[in-house]
Coordinates of C-alpha atoms and ligand atoms in Angstrom, one line a residue:
M12 CA 0.3 0.1 -0.3
S13 CA 1.3 3.2 -0.7
K14 CA 1.3 5.7 1.7
K15 CA -1.7 8.0 1.7
K16 CA -1.0 11.4 0.2
E17 CA -1.2 14.5 1.8
K18 CA -4.6 16.8 1.2
R19 CA -2.9 19.6 -0.8
I20 CA -4.8 23.3 -1.8
I21 CA -3.8 24.6 -5.5
M22 CA -3.9 27.9 -6.8
H23 CA -4.1 28.8 -10.8
I24 CA -3.6 32.1 -11.9
D25 CA -4.6 33.2 -15.6
M26 CA -4.6 37.1 -16.5
D27 CA -7.3 37.6 -18.5
Y28 CA -6.9 38.6 -22.6
F29 CA -3.7 39.0 -21.6
F30 CA -1.5 40.9 -24.7
A31 CA -4.6 42.7 -25.2
Q32 CA -5.6 44.3 -21.8
I33 CA -2.1 45.6 -21.3
E34 CA -3.1 47.3 -24.7
E35 CA -6.2 48.7 -23.1
R36 CA -4.6 50.0 -20.3
E37 CA -2.2 51.7 -22.0
N38 CA -4.1 53.1 -24.6
P39 CA -7.6 53.7 -22.3
H40 CA -10.0 54.8 -25.5
F41 CA -9.5 51.3 -26.3
K42 CA -12.0 50.0 -24.3
G43 CA -15.1 49.3 -25.4
H44 CA -14.2 48.6 -28.6
P45 CA -12.5 45.0 -30.4
V46 CA -9.4 44.8 -29.9
V47 CA -6.7 41.9 -31.3
V48 CA -3.4 41.3 -30.7
G49 CA -1.1 39.9 -33.4
A50 CA 0.4 40.2 -37.3
D51 CA -0.5 42.7 -39.5
P52 CA -3.5 42.0 -41.0
A53 CA -1.5 42.6 -44.7
D54 CA 0.4 40.0 -43.8
K55 CA -1.4 36.8 -45.1
R56 CA 0.5 34.2 -43.6
G57 CA 0.1 35.5 -40.0
V58 CA -2.1 35.0 -36.9
V59 CA -3.8 36.3 -34.1
S60 CA -1.9 36.3 -30.5
T61 CA -4.8 37.2 -29.0
C62 CA -8.4 39.3 -28.4
N63 CA -10.1 41.4 -26.0
Y64 CA -13.7 39.7 -24.9
E65 CA -15.7 42.5 -27.6
A66 CA -13.5 41.1 -30.7
R67 CA -14.4 37.2 -29.2
K68 CA -18.0 38.0 -29.1
Y69 CA -17.6 38.2 -33.6
G70 CA -15.7 34.6 -33.1
L71 CA -12.1 35.3 -33.1
K72 CA -9.6 33.7 -31.3
S73 CA -6.0 32.8 -30.4
G74 CA -3.9 31.0 -33.7
M75 CA -6.8 32.7 -36.4
P76 CA -5.4 33.7 -39.5
I77 CA -5.5 37.3 -38.8
T78 CA -6.5 37.9 -42.9
R79 CA -10.0 35.5 -41.5
A80 CA -10.4 37.9 -37.9
K81 CA -9.9 41.1 -40.3
K82 CA -12.9 39.7 -42.0
L83 CA -15.2 38.8 -39.1
C84 CA -14.7 42.2 -37.5
P85 CA -13.4 45.0 -39.9
D86 CA -13.4 47.6 -37.6
A87 CA -11.4 46.2 -34.9
I88 CA -8.0 47.9 -33.5
F89 CA -5.2 45.5 -35.1
L90 CA -1.9 46.1 -32.9
P91 CA 1.4 44.3 -33.3
V92 CA 2.5 42.3 -30.8
N93 CA 5.2 44.3 -28.4
M94 CA 6.7 41.2 -26.6
N95 CA 9.1 42.9 -24.6
F96 CA 6.5 44.8 -23.0
Y97 CA 4.1 42.5 -21.8
K98 CA 7.5 40.6 -20.7
K99 CA 7.9 43.8 -18.2
V100 CA 4.5 43.6 -16.7
S101 CA 4.3 40.0 -16.7
A102 CA 7.4 39.9 -14.2
L103 CA 6.1 43.0 -12.4
I104 CA 2.9 41.1 -11.7
F105 CA 4.4 37.5 -10.9
A106 CA 6.7 39.3 -8.1
I107 CA 3.4 40.5 -6.8
V108 CA 1.7 36.6 -6.6
K109 CA 5.1 35.5 -5.2
K110 CA 4.5 37.5 -2.4
H111 CA 1.7 35.8 -1.3
C112 CA 3.4 32.5 -1.5
S113 CA 7.0 31.1 -2.5
K114 CA 6.1 28.0 -4.1
M115 CA 5.0 28.5 -7.3
E116 CA 5.5 27.9 -10.8
K117 CA 5.2 30.6 -13.5
I118 CA 3.5 28.6 -16.4
S119 CA 4.0 31.5 -19.5
L120 CA 3.8 34.5 -19.3
D121 CA 0.5 35.2 -18.0
E122 CA -0.1 31.9 -15.3
A123 CA 0.8 30.0 -13.0
Y124 CA 0.0 27.7 -10.2
L125 CA 0.5 28.1 -6.0
D126 CA 0.5 25.3 -3.7
L127 CA -0.9 27.0 -0.5
S128 CA -0.6 23.9 1.2
K129 CA 1.5 24.8 3.9
R130 CA 0.6 28.2 3.5
V131 CA -3.4 28.0 4.8
R132 CA -5.0 25.6 6.7
S133 CA -8.4 25.5 4.5
F134 CA -9.9 26.4 1.3
K135 CA -11.4 29.6 2.7
E136 CA -8.4 31.1 3.8
A137 CA -6.8 29.7 0.2
V138 CA -10.0 32.2 -1.3
K139 CA -8.9 35.3 1.0
I140 CA -5.0 35.2 -0.2
G141 CA -7.0 34.6 -4.3
R142 CA -8.8 38.0 -4.0
S143 CA -5.5 39.6 -2.0
I144 CA -3.4 38.9 -5.0
K145 CA -6.2 39.7 -7.2
K146 CA -6.6 43.3 -5.8
E147 CA -2.7 44.0 -5.5
I148 CA -2.8 43.0 -9.0
W149 CA -5.5 45.5 -10.1
Q150 CA -4.5 48.3 -7.3
K151 CA -0.4 48.2 -8.9
E152 CA -0.7 47.0 -12.5
K153 CA -4.5 47.6 -13.7
I154 CA -5.0 44.1 -14.9
T155 CA -7.7 41.3 -13.8
C156 CA -6.8 38.1 -13.8
S157 CA -8.5 34.8 -12.9
I158 CA -8.5 32.4 -10.0
G159 CA -8.8 28.9 -9.7
V160 CA -8.7 27.0 -6.2
A161 CA -9.0 23.2 -5.5
E162 CA -7.2 19.8 -4.6
N163 CA -4.8 19.7 -7.6
K164 CA -2.8 21.6 -10.7
M165 CA -5.3 20.3 -13.4
M166 CA -8.4 20.9 -11.0
A167 CA -7.3 24.7 -10.1
K168 CA -7.3 25.3 -13.9
I169 CA -10.1 23.9 -14.9
A170 CA -12.1 26.2 -12.4
C171 CA -9.8 29.3 -13.4
E172 CA -11.8 28.5 -16.9
M173 CA -15.2 28.5 -15.4
E174 CA -15.2 31.4 -14.3
K175 CA -13.2 34.0 -16.6
P176 CA -13.1 36.9 -17.2
D177 CA -11.6 39.0 -13.7
G178 CA -13.2 35.1 -11.3
L179 CA -12.1 33.4 -8.7
K180 CA -13.7 29.7 -8.3
V181 CA -13.0 27.0 -6.0
I182 CA -13.9 23.5 -6.3
Y183 CA -13.5 21.6 -3.4
P184 CA -12.5 18.0 -3.2
S185 CA -15.8 16.6 -2.7
Q186 CA -17.2 18.1 -5.9
T187 CA -14.5 16.8 -8.4
Y188 CA -15.9 14.2 -9.3
Q189 CA -19.5 15.5 -9.9
V190 CA -18.1 19.2 -11.8
I191 CA -15.7 17.6 -14.5
A192 CA -18.1 14.8 -14.9
D193 CA -20.2 16.1 -18.1
M194 CA -17.6 18.1 -19.7
G195 CA -16.2 17.1 -23.1
I196 CA -12.6 14.7 -22.5
E197 CA -10.9 18.1 -23.8
V198 CA -11.0 19.7 -20.7
V199 CA -8.1 17.3 -19.2
P200 CA -4.9 18.7 -20.5
G201 CA -3.3 16.3 -23.0
I202 CA -6.3 15.5 -24.4
G203 CA -5.6 17.0 -27.7
P204 CA -7.7 17.0 -31.3
K205 CA -6.1 13.6 -32.0
S206 CA -6.5 11.7 -28.4
K207 CA -10.3 12.6 -28.6
Q208 CA -10.2 11.4 -31.9
I209 CA -8.6 7.9 -30.5
I210 CA -11.3 8.2 -27.5
A211 CA -14.4 8.8 -29.4
R212 CA -14.2 6.2 -31.8
F213 CA -13.0 3.6 -29.4
L214 CA -16.8 4.5 -27.4
G215 CA -18.3 5.2 -30.4
V216 CA -19.3 8.4 -29.7
E217 CA -18.5 11.2 -31.6
D218 CA -18.2 13.7 -28.6
P219 CA -17.5 12.0 -25.6
S220 CA -17.7 13.1 -21.9
V221 CA -15.5 12.8 -18.7
K222 CA -18.0 10.3 -17.5
Q223 CA -18.0 8.2 -20.7
A224 CA -14.4 8.0 -21.1
R225 CA -14.4 7.0 -16.7
E226 CA -15.9 3.6 -18.4
I227 CA -12.6 2.6 -20.4
K228 CA -10.3 0.6 -18.7
K229 CA -7.0 1.7 -17.6
R230 CA -5.6 -1.6 -19.4
D231 CA -7.2 -0.1 -22.7
L232 CA -5.9 3.5 -22.6
V233 CA -2.5 2.2 -21.8
D234 CA -3.2 0.4 -25.3
L235 CA -3.9 2.9 -26.9
F236 CA -1.4 5.8 -25.6
G237 CA 1.3 4.1 -23.8
K238 CA 2.3 5.7 -20.3
R239 CA -0.2 8.5 -21.2
G240 CA -2.8 6.1 -21.3
S241 CA -2.9 5.6 -17.3
D242 CA -2.2 9.7 -16.5
F243 CA -5.6 10.0 -18.6
F244 CA -7.1 7.5 -16.5
D245 CA -6.0 9.1 -13.2
K246 CA -7.5 12.5 -14.8
F247 CA -10.9 11.1 -15.9
K248 CA -11.6 10.7 -12.0
G249 CA -9.9 14.1 -11.3
V250 CA -6.8 13.0 -9.7
D251 CA -3.2 14.7 -10.9
N252 CA -0.8 14.3 -8.4
S253 CA 1.6 16.0 -10.3
P254 CA 4.0 18.9 -8.0
V255 CA 3.9 22.7 -7.9
V256 CA 7.9 22.9 -9.5
T257 CA 9.5 26.1 -8.6
K258 CA 12.3 25.6 -10.3
R259 CA 11.6 24.9 -13.9
E260 CA 14.3 22.3 -15.2
I261 CA 15.1 22.6 -19.1
K262 CA 12.9 19.8 -20.5
S263 CA 13.5 20.9 -24.5
I264 CA 15.6 23.4 -26.5
G265 CA 14.0 23.7 -30.3
R266 CA 14.2 26.0 -33.3
E267 CA 11.6 25.8 -35.5
Y268 CA 11.4 28.0 -39.3
T269 CA 7.9 29.1 -41.4
F270 CA 9.1 29.7 -45.3
K271 CA 8.6 32.8 -46.2
K272 CA 6.2 31.2 -49.1
D273 CA 5.2 27.6 -48.9
T274 CA 7.8 25.1 -50.8
R275 CA 8.3 21.4 -51.9
D276 CA 12.0 22.4 -52.8
S277 CA 14.1 20.1 -51.2
E278 CA 17.2 22.1 -51.1
K279 CA 15.4 24.7 -49.1
I280 CA 14.0 22.8 -47.0
F281 CA 17.0 20.9 -45.9
K282 CA 19.3 23.5 -45.8
V283 CA 16.8 25.2 -43.5
F284 CA 16.7 21.8 -41.5
K285 CA 20.4 21.7 -41.2
A286 CA 20.4 25.3 -39.5
L287 CA 18.1 24.6 -37.5
S288 CA 19.8 21.4 -36.3
Y289 CA 23.0 22.9 -36.0
D290 CA 21.2 26.1 -33.5
V291 CA 19.6 23.3 -31.1
A292 CA 23.1 22.1 -31.1
S293 CA 24.6 25.1 -29.9
S294 CA 22.1 25.8 -27.8
L295 CA 22.5 22.3 -25.9
H296 CA 26.4 23.4 -25.8
N297 CA 25.5 26.4 -24.1
K298 CA 23.2 25.3 -21.9
K299 CA 25.5 22.4 -21.2
K300 CA 22.4 20.3 -21.7
R301 CA 22.4 16.8 -22.9
C302 CA 19.9 15.2 -25.6
K303 CA 18.6 12.1 -25.4
G304 CA 15.8 12.3 -28.1
I305 CA 14.8 14.4 -30.9
T306 CA 11.3 15.8 -32.4
V307 CA 10.9 17.0 -35.8
V308 CA 7.8 19.3 -36.7
C309 CA 6.5 19.3 -40.3
R310 CA 3.2 21.9 -41.0
F311 CA 1.9 21.8 -44.4
E312 CA 0.5 24.8 -46.6
D313 CA -3.4 23.7 -45.0
F314 CA -1.9 23.1 -41.2
E315 CA -1.6 19.5 -41.5
T316 CA 1.1 19.2 -38.9
H317 CA 3.1 15.5 -38.2
T318 CA 5.2 15.5 -35.5
K319 CA 8.0 12.2 -34.7
Q320 CA 10.3 11.5 -31.6
I321 CA 13.1 9.3 -31.6
S322 CA 15.2 8.5 -28.8
F323 CA 19.3 9.4 -29.7
L324 CA 22.0 9.0 -27.4
P325 CA 25.5 9.9 -28.3
K326 CA 27.7 11.3 -26.1
N327 CA 28.1 15.1 -27.1
C328 CA 25.6 15.2 -29.5
T329 CA 26.5 17.5 -32.6
G330 CA 23.9 19.2 -34.9
K331 CA 25.6 17.1 -37.9
D332 CA 24.0 14.5 -35.6
I333 CA 20.5 16.0 -34.9
Y334 CA 20.5 16.9 -38.9
K335 CA 21.6 13.2 -39.8
K336 CA 18.8 11.7 -37.1
G337 CA 16.3 14.2 -38.0
V338 CA 16.7 14.2 -41.8
P339 CA 15.0 11.0 -42.7
L340 CA 11.8 11.6 -40.4
L341 CA 11.9 14.6 -42.4
L342 CA 12.0 13.1 -45.8
D343 CA 9.4 10.8 -44.7
F344 CA 7.0 13.1 -43.8
I345 CA 7.5 14.7 -47.3
T346 CA 7.6 12.2 -49.8
K347 CA 4.0 10.8 -47.9
K348 CA 2.6 14.1 -49.1
S349 CA 1.9 15.9 -52.5
K350 CA 1.3 19.6 -50.1
K351 CA 3.8 22.5 -50.0
V352 CA 5.7 22.8 -46.8
R353 CA 4.7 25.9 -44.2
L354 CA 6.6 24.9 -41.8
I355 CA 9.4 22.4 -40.0
G356 CA 11.0 22.4 -36.6
V357 CA 13.4 20.2 -34.6
R358 CA 13.4 20.1 -30.7
A359 CA 15.5 18.0 -28.3
T360 CA 14.1 16.7 -25.5
V361 CA 17.5 17.5 -22.8
F362 CA 18.4 16.1 -19.7
Ligands
LIG421 N1 -1.0 33.4 -27.3 C1 -0.7 33.8 -28.2 N2 -0.8 32.5 -29.3 C2 -1.6 32.0 -28.7 C3 -1.8 31.6 -27.8 C4 -1.6 33.1 -26.9 O1 0.2 34.7 -28.2 N3 -1.9 30.5 -29.6 C5 -0.4 34.9 -26.2 C6 -1.5 35.8 -26.0 C7 -2.0 35.8 -25.0 C8 -1.4 34.9 -24.0 O2 -0.5 34.0 -24.6 O3 -2.5 36.8 -24.2 C9 -1.6 34.0 -22.8 O4 -2.5 33.1 -23.3 P1 -4.2 32.9 -23.0 O5 -4.5 31.1 -23.6 O6 -4.2 32.3 -21.6 O7 -4.9 33.6 -23.0 P2 -5.8 35.3 -23.0 O8 -5.0 36.1 -21.5 O9 -5.3 35.9 -24.1 O10 -7.3 35.2 -22.6 P3 -8.0 34.6 -21.6 O11 -8.7 35.7 -20.9 O12 -8.7 33.8 -22.1 O13 -6.7 33.6 -20.6
LIG422 CA1 -5.1 34.2 -20.2
LIG423 CA1 -2.8 31.3 -20.3

């Protein structure tokens, strides 16, 4: 019998429509108008980074081609991505958050997990901290955020999403199982369109709910997904034992490149791939990391994207090694399709 885990209290914080909200703050006359941050609408290949909630009413969202956003909402205010500025605002915000609880894992520019288990004795106290964090971020930075509190990271993130924007939601341990039962399985982190499709097919339903997915035996999930399958099995029940990690170890180093024009010119593709491989190797070297595998990615003109991973263990991995191991994978993607290539990339998993 494994030792029974201590009950935890985890908080997830996520800034609302982050890049666009910063732009609104800097330009108060934008308030109430649809605001889109992303590529220039004249750039046929660019995408929306994010947009405010007014713009979302027109169907706009992150990752959408900017030309489509312009069609759906021609009168929106379109702004370029001012990343360095957003990074500064993010640093100020998370310095505030960290004062309230030092056990913080920053996930991206706009979100973090806190482990409050040692800091508070009850969910009620955690909510109080949540309120003070929201208040202080608002007073000092004039930015709203949403907060979720629950017994683990997955449930805290789900809670946070449930009351966006400017929300604060608790899911008590006694509610965990029921709260997610009727949600679609994509609510579970790690379930993307591909794994959703596999589960839908297995169950013979189009849009499986978490409750339906719970019917699948652990053994079957492992058959379908390998190690990830047993993780899914737990998560469908609302169980997530992953810890809040204060210092993030670098887990991978990658580079990718979008061609100015989609291409099938293999000379060009492999020249770029070589440069990316050497770049990854030099970054590995600088960070004193060793490579245990590589993942090659290839995205076609219609955004169909393929990735393939191989384990790879030479003592000192060079650009040439990465290139030589990656080329057959890339070639395999390209020869199987007759479409043009939009983007290629290579990522080294490190240890
Ligand atoms: N981002 C991006 N491209 C994406 C998704 C996000 O550049 N495809 C950037 C812009 C966002 C920021 O990351 O402002 C945070 O992403 P979120 O997914 O948290 O989305 P938002 O904060 O914009 O909106 P929400 O209010 O839904 O959290
Ligand atoms: Ca956000
Ligand atoms: Ca986020």
